[in-house]
């Protein structure tokens, strides 16, 4: 775990999400999940290998490295850690986004959401 102090008693923590979020029950103003947090369809994609897991218990886990957790368990840990009015900011690809939105609507109820696309194009030269 790596903790970066950002001032006024606030910190940015880089660590195992489920384990770390247990320490913030109802206290986190925001939870940021980066692009590797839930890539159940991308093991080895882009030449990067890391532990991956199924979206939920119903998804076929064949070929996955780590079946001890699911993406929905990470989301549940985020929900428990967030304070009322807190923000979940999750990097999601085109495979994950519809599943993420459906899960949040079904499990978290009425909520506000904003989706955005970020693309960087780099020109040679």
mmCIF file of C-alpha atoms in Angstrom:
data_model
loop_
_atom_site.group_PDB
_atom_site.id
_atom_site.type_symbol
_atom_site.label_atom_id
_atom_site.label_comp_id
_atom_site.label_asym_id
_atom_site.label_seq_id
_atom_site.Cartn_x
_atom_site.Cartn_y
_atom_site.Cartn_z
ATOM 1 C CA UNK A 1 0.000 0.000 0.000
ATOM 2 C CA UNK A 2 1.210 3.496 -0.845
ATOM 3 C CA UNK A 3 -0.346 6.570 0.756
ATOM 4 C CA UNK A 4 0.120 10.057 -0.671
ATOM 5 C CA UNK A 5 -0.823 12.934 1.621
ATOM 6 C CA UNK A 6 -2.650 15.631 -0.331
ATOM 7 C CA UNK A 7 -3.125 18.151 2.466
ATOM 8 C CA UNK A 8 -5.678 19.036 5.138
ATOM 9 C CA UNK A 9 -5.742 15.454 6.438
ATOM 10 C CA UNK A 10 -6.649 14.040 3.031
ATOM 11 C CA UNK A 11 -4.799 11.203 1.373
ATOM 12 C CA UNK A 12 -4.669 9.255 -1.887
ATOM 13 C CA UNK A 13 -4.143 5.543 -1.256
ATOM 14 C CA UNK A 14 -2.886 3.058 -3.846
ATOM 15 C CA UNK A 15 -3.561 -0.483 -2.631
ATOM 16 C CA UNK A 16 -5.747 -3.570 -2.788
ATOM 17 C CA UNK A 17 -9.223 -2.031 -2.998
ATOM 18 C CA UNK A 18 -11.256 -4.492 -0.945
ATOM 19 C CA UNK A 19 -8.706 -4.733 1.849
ATOM 20 C CA UNK A 20 -8.080 -0.986 2.057
ATOM 21 C CA UNK A 21 -11.678 0.195 1.722
ATOM 22 C CA UNK A 22 -12.633 -1.716 4.872
ATOM 23 C CA UNK A 23 -10.769 0.985 6.820
ATOM 24 C CA UNK A 24 -12.946 3.764 5.340
ATOM 25 C CA UNK A 25 -16.488 2.551 6.091
ATOM 26 C CA UNK A 26 -18.756 5.499 5.285
ATOM 27 C CA UNK A 27 -15.844 7.967 5.361
ATOM 28 C CA UNK A 28 -14.439 8.112 1.807
ATOM 29 C CA UNK A 29 -15.359 11.236 -0.130
ATOM 30 C CA UNK A 30 -14.254 9.558 -3.368
ATOM 31 C CA UNK A 31 -12.998 6.206 -4.590
ATOM 32 C CA UNK A 32 -10.993 6.100 -7.820
ATOM 33 C CA UNK A 33 -10.639 2.774 -9.626
ATOM 34 C CA UNK A 34 -7.999 2.802 -12.375
ATOM 35 C CA UNK A 35 -8.065 0.968 -15.682
ATOM 36 C CA UNK A 36 -6.690 -2.304 -14.333
ATOM 37 C CA UNK A 37 -9.251 -2.645 -11.542
ATOM 38 C CA UNK A 38 -11.683 -4.780 -13.496
ATOM 39 C CA UNK A 39 -10.561 -6.208 -16.785
ATOM 40 C CA UNK A 40 -11.989 -9.696 -16.796
ATOM 41 C CA UNK A 41 -11.746 -9.949 -20.581
ATOM 42 C CA UNK A 42 -8.265 -8.518 -21.019
ATOM 43 C CA UNK A 43 -5.735 -10.772 -19.366
ATOM 44 C CA UNK A 44 -2.529 -10.341 -21.335
ATOM 45 C CA UNK A 45 -4.011 -7.561 -23.471
ATOM 46 C CA UNK A 46 -1.503 -4.880 -24.462
ATOM 47 C CA UNK A 47 1.251 -7.289 -23.405
ATOM 48 C CA UNK A 48 0.536 -6.689 -19.717
ATOM 49 C CA UNK A 49 -0.163 -9.582 -17.386
ATOM 50 C CA UNK A 50 -1.833 -9.127 -14.018
ATOM 51 C CA UNK A 51 -4.333 -11.007 -11.904
ATOM 52 C CA UNK A 52 -7.840 -10.682 -13.254
ATOM 53 C CA UNK A 53 -11.234 -11.935 -12.134
ATOM 54 C CA UNK A 54 -14.816 -12.482 -13.327
ATOM 55 C CA UNK A 55 -17.388 -9.670 -13.218
ATOM 56 C CA UNK A 56 -19.695 -11.630 -10.915
ATOM 57 C CA UNK A 57 -20.317 -15.157 -9.677
ATOM 58 C CA UNK A 58 -22.420 -15.952 -12.757
ATOM 59 C CA UNK A 59 -19.655 -15.252 -15.270
ATOM 60 C CA UNK A 60 -17.610 -18.150 -16.588
ATOM 61 C CA UNK A 61 -14.251 -17.900 -14.863
ATOM 62 C CA UNK A 62 -12.378 -20.304 -17.121
ATOM 63 C CA UNK A 63 -8.929 -18.986 -17.844
ATOM 64 C CA UNK A 64 -9.030 -16.338 -15.157
ATOM 65 C CA UNK A 65 -6.121 -16.102 -12.797
ATOM 66 C CA UNK A 66 -7.877 -15.071 -9.579
ATOM 67 C CA UNK A 67 -11.394 -16.305 -8.903
ATOM 68 C CA UNK A 68 -11.307 -15.438 -5.205
ATOM 69 C CA UNK A 69 -12.933 -12.051 -5.889
ATOM 70 C CA UNK A 70 -15.266 -10.537 -8.457
ATOM 71 C CA UNK A 71 -15.679 -7.056 -9.874
ATOM 72 C CA UNK A 72 -18.999 -6.747 -8.056
ATOM 73 C CA UNK A 73 -17.263 -7.432 -4.736
ATOM 74 C CA UNK A 74 -14.937 -4.504 -5.448
ATOM 75 C CA UNK A 75 -17.970 -2.325 -6.208
ATOM 76 C CA UNK A 76 -19.699 -3.434 -2.997
ATOM 77 C CA UNK A 77 -16.587 -2.496 -0.996
ATOM 78 C CA UNK A 78 -16.627 0.932 -2.666
ATOM 79 C CA UNK A 79 -20.270 1.448 -1.746
ATOM 80 C CA UNK A 80 -19.617 0.584 1.890
ATOM 81 C CA UNK A 81 -16.617 2.935 2.055
ATOM 82 C CA UNK A 82 -18.265 5.977 0.479
ATOM 83 C CA UNK A 83 -19.857 8.653 2.630
ATOM 84 C CA UNK A 84 -23.313 9.918 1.667
ATOM 85 C CA UNK A 85 -22.820 11.989 -1.461
ATOM 86 C CA UNK A 86 -19.417 10.388 -2.134
ATOM 87 C CA UNK A 87 -18.117 9.792 -5.640
ATOM 88 C CA UNK A 88 -17.129 6.545 -7.319
ATOM 89 C CA UNK A 89 -14.857 7.282 -10.263
ATOM 90 C CA UNK A 90 -14.142 4.179 -12.310
ATOM 91 C CA UNK A 91 -12.173 3.776 -15.495
ATOM 92 C CA UNK A 92 -14.256 1.376 -17.596
ATOM 93 C CA UNK A 93 -13.782 0.069 -21.118
ATOM 94 C CA UNK A 94 -16.515 -0.770 -23.633
ATOM 95 C CA UNK A 95 -16.908 -4.303 -22.238
ATOM 96 C CA UNK A 96 -17.225 -3.185 -18.622
ATOM 97 C CA UNK A 97 -19.230 0.055 -18.890
ATOM 98 C CA UNK A 98 -22.691 -1.420 -19.629
ATOM 99 C CA UNK A 99 -22.240 -4.073 -16.927
ATOM 100 C CA UNK A 100 -21.025 -1.441 -14.465
ATOM 101 C CA UNK A 101 -23.978 0.877 -15.096
ATOM 102 C CA UNK A 102 -26.499 -1.970 -14.864
ATOM 103 C CA UNK A 103 -24.991 -3.235 -11.610
ATOM 104 C CA UNK A 104 -24.904 0.225 -10.042
ATOM 105 C CA UNK A 105 -28.520 0.916 -11.008
ATOM 106 C CA UNK A 106 -29.729 -2.448 -9.710
ATOM 107 C CA UNK A 107 -27.696 -2.486 -6.496
ATOM 108 C CA UNK A 108 -27.179 1.186 -5.622
ATOM 109 C CA UNK A 109 -30.566 2.438 -6.804
ATOM 110 C CA UNK A 110 -31.191 5.909 -8.112
ATOM 111 C CA UNK A 111 -27.951 7.722 -8.622
ATOM 112 C CA UNK A 112 -26.425 10.407 -10.723
ATOM 113 C CA UNK A 113 -23.829 9.400 -13.224
ATOM 114 C CA UNK A 114 -21.610 11.013 -15.756
ATOM 115 C CA UNK A 115 -19.785 9.146 -18.454
ATOM 116 C CA UNK A 116 -17.023 10.625 -20.530
ATOM 117 C CA UNK A 117 -14.619 9.461 -23.171
ATOM 118 C CA UNK A 118 -10.952 10.315 -22.960
ATOM 119 C CA UNK A 119 -8.742 9.678 -25.952
ATOM 120 C CA UNK A 120 -5.192 10.745 -26.565
ATOM 121 C CA UNK A 121 -3.790 10.796 -30.035
ATOM 122 C CA UNK A 122 -0.084 11.079 -30.458
ATOM 123 C CA UNK A 123 1.409 12.160 -33.727
ATOM 124 C CA UNK A 124 4.862 10.979 -34.694
ATOM 125 C CA UNK A 125 7.416 13.684 -35.158
#
